[in-house]
Short mmCIF file of C-alpha atoms in Angstrom, two decimals:
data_model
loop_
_atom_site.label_atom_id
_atom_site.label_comp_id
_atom_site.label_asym_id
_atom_site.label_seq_id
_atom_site.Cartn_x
_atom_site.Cartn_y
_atom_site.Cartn_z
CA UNK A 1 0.00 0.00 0.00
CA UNK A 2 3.55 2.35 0.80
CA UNK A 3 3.92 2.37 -2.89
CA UNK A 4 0.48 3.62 -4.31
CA UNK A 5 0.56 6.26 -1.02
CA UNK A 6 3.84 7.95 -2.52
CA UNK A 7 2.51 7.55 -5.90
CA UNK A 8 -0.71 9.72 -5.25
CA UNK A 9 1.39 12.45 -3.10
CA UNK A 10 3.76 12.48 -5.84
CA UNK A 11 0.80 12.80 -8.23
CA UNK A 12 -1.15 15.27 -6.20
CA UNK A 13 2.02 17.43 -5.63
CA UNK A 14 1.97 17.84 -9.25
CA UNK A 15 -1.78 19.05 -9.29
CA UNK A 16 -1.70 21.55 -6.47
CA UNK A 17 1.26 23.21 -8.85
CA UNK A 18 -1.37 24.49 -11.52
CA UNK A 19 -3.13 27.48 -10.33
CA UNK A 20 -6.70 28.32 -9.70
CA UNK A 21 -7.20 24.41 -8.16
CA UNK A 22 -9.43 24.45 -5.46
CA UNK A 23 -8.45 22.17 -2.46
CA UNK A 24 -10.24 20.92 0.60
CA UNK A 25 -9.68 19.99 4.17
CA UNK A 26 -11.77 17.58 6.02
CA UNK A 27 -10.26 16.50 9.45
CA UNK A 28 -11.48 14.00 11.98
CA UNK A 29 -9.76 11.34 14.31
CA UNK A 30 -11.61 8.50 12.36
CA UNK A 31 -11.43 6.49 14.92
CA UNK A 32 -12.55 4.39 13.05
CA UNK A 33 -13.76 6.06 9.77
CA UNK A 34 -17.45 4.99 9.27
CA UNK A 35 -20.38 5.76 6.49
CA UNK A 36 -21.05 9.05 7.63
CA UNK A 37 -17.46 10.38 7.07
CA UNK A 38 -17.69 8.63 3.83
CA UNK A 39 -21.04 10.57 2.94
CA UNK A 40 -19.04 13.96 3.57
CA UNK A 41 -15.96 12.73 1.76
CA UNK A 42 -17.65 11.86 -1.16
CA UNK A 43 -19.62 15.32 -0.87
CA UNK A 44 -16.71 17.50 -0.32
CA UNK A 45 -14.79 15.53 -3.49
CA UNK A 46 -17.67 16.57 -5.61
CA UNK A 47 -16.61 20.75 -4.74
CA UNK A 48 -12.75 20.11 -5.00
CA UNK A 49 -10.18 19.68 -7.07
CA UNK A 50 -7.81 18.06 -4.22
CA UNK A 51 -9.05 17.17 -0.84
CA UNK A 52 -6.95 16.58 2.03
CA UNK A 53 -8.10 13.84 4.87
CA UNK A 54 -6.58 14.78 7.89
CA UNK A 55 -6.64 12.00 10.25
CA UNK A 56 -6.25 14.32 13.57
CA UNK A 57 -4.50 13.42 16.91
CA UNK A 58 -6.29 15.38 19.57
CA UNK A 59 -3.75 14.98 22.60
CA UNK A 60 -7.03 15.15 24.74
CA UNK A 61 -8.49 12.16 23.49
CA UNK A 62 -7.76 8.74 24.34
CA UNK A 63 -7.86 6.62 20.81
CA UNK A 64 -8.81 2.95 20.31
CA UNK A 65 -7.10 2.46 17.13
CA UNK A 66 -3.06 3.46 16.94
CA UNK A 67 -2.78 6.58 14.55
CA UNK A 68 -1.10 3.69 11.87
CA UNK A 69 -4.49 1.73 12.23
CA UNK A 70 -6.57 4.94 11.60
CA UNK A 71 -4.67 5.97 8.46
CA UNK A 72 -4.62 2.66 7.32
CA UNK A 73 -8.45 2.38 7.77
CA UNK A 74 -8.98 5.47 6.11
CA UNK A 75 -7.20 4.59 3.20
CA UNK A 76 -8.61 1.06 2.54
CA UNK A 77 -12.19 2.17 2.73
CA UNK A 78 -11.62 5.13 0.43
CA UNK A 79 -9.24 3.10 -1.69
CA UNK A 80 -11.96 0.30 -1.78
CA UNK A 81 -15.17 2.84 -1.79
CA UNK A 82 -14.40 5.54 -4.43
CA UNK A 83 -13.95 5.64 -8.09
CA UNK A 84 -10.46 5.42 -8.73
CA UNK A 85 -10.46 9.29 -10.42
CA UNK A 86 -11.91 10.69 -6.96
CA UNK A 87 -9.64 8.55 -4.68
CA UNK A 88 -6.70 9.83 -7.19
CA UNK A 89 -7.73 13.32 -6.29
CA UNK A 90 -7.23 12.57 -2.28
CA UNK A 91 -4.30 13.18 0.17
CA UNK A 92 -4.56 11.44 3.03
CA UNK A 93 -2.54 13.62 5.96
CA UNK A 94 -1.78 13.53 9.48
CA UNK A 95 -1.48 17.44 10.31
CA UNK A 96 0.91 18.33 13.21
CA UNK A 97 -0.55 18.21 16.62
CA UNK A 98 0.63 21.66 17.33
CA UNK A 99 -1.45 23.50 14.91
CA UNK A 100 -4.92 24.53 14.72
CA UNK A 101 -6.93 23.09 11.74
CA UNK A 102 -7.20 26.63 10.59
CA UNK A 103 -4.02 27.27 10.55
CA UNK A 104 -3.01 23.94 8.56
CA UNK A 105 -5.27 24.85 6.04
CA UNK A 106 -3.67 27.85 5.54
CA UNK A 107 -0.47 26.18 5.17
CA UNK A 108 -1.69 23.69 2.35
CA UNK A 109 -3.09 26.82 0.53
CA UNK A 110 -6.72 25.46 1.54
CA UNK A 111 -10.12 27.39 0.06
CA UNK A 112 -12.63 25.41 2.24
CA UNK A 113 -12.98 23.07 5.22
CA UNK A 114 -15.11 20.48 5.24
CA UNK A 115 -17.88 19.32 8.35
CA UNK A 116 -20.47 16.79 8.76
CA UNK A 117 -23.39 17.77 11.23
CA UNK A 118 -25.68 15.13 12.50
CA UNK A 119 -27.51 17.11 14.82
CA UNK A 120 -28.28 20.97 16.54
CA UNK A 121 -25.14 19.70 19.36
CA UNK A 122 -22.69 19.31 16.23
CA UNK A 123 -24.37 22.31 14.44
CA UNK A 124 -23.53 24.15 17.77
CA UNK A 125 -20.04 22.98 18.15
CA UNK A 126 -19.00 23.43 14.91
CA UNK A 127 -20.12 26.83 14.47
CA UNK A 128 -18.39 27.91 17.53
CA UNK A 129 -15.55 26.75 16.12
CA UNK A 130 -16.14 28.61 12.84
CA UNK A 131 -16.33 31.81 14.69
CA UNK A 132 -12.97 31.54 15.63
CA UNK A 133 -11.45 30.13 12.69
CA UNK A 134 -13.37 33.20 10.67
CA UNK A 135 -11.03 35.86 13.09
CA UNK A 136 -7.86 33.89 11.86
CA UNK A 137 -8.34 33.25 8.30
CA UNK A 138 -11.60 34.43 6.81
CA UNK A 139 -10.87 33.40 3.13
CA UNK A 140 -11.08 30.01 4.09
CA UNK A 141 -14.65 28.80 3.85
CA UNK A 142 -16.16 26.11 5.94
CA UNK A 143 -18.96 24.06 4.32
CA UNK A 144 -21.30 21.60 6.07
CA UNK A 145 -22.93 18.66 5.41
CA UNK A 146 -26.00 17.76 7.20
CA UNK A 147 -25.92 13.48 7.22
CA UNK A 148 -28.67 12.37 5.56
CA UNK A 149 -31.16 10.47 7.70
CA UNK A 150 -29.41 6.52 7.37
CA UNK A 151 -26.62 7.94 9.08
CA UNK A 152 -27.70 10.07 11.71
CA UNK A 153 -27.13 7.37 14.29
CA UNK A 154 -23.39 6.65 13.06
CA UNK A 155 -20.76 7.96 15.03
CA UNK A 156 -17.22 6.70 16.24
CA UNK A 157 -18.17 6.31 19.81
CA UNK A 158 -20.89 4.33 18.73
CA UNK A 159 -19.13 1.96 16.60
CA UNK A 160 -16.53 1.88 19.71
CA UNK A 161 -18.86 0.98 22.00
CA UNK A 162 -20.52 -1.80 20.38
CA UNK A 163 -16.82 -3.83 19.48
CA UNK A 164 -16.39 -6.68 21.16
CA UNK A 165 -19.50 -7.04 22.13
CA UNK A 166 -21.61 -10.46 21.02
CA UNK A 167 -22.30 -10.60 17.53
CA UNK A 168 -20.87 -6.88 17.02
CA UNK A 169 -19.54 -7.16 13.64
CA UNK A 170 -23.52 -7.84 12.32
CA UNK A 171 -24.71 -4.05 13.76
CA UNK A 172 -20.99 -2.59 13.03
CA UNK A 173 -20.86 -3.72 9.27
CA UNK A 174 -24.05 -1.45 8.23
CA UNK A 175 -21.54 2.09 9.38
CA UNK A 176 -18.07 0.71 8.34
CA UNK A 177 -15.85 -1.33 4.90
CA UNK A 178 -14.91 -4.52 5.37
CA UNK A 179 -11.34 -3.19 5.69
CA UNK A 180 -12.29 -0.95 9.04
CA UNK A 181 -14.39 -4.76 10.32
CA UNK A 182 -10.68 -6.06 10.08
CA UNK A 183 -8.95 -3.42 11.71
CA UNK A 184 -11.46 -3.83 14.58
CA UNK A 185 -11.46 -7.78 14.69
CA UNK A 186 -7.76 -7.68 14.89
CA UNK A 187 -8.17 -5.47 17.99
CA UNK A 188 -10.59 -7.65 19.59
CA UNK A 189 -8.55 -10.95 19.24
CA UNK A 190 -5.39 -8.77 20.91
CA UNK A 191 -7.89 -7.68 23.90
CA UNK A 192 -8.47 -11.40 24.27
CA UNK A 193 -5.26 -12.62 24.36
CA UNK A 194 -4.29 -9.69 26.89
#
């Protein structure tokens, strides 16, 4: 997988050259990546000429997967869920821990950010944070994506929760890929054998 990675950087780096591209930003800890970051992927692709995935690393948060296991689950389900011309327009990124998503946008010469919103509590949030990033950089442009009703219920901590449980990969399998149910499975065996 190394190999196609560099290839699409290398390919991408070429793009964001020309002038007048637009490029995109959509950040979360995808821990692990489910259908409803999919839906906003997949939306914010259809806006952008290159979109960056940050997989974030909030040192406030305590992670189940290891920031390898996230990447890697990112990439297989976008590898294995897009049309090869959109996934060859992504750049999957981890941005530095020290820097405000704002500010890394700035640095990869970013015209929007990309949210989902599930709810008025995200919708609350995420505004919030707009107000602030608006006072730092207000070229940049956030755009959000309200989830369409068969996701609503999909979220990270729910998907957590459930793992391990009896039967979990049955409920998980209708928010996740195949690639993220074997990411998860291999955690579950190490919990047992711990």
């Amino acid at each position: 997988f190394l190999w196609i990675y560099v290839i699409i950087i290398y390919n991408l780096n070429l793009l964001e050259k020309k002038s007048n591209l637009k490029i995109g930003l959509v950040t979360g800890s995808f821990d692990p990546i489910t259908s409803g970051h999919t839906y906003v992927i997949e939306k914010a692709l259809s806006l952008v000429d290159v979109l960056y995935i940050g997989v974030a690393n909030n040192p406030s948060k305590k992670y189940f997967l290891s920031e390898i296991d996230r990447v890697n689950g990112v990439f297989r389900t976008l590898k294995s869920e897009l049309d090869p011309k959109d996934f060859s327009r992504i750049k999957i990124v981890i941005p530095p821990k020290d820097k405000l998503v704002i500010d890394y946008a700035k640095q990869i010469k970013c015209n929007f950010i990309f949210r989902g919103l599930r709810n008025l509590t995200d919708l609350d949030y995420e505004s919030q944070i707009n107000l602030v990033q608006k006072k730092i950089d207000p070229s940049i442009e956030t755009i959000y994506f309200f989830t369409p009703r068969d996701k609503i219920e999909v979220s990270s901590s729910l998907i957590k929760g459930i793992v391990g449980l009896n039967d979990w990969e049955k409920v998980v399998k209708n928010y996740v890929s195949d690639s993220v149910i074997e990411i998860l499975k291999n955690y579950v065996e190490e919990d047992k054998n711990d």
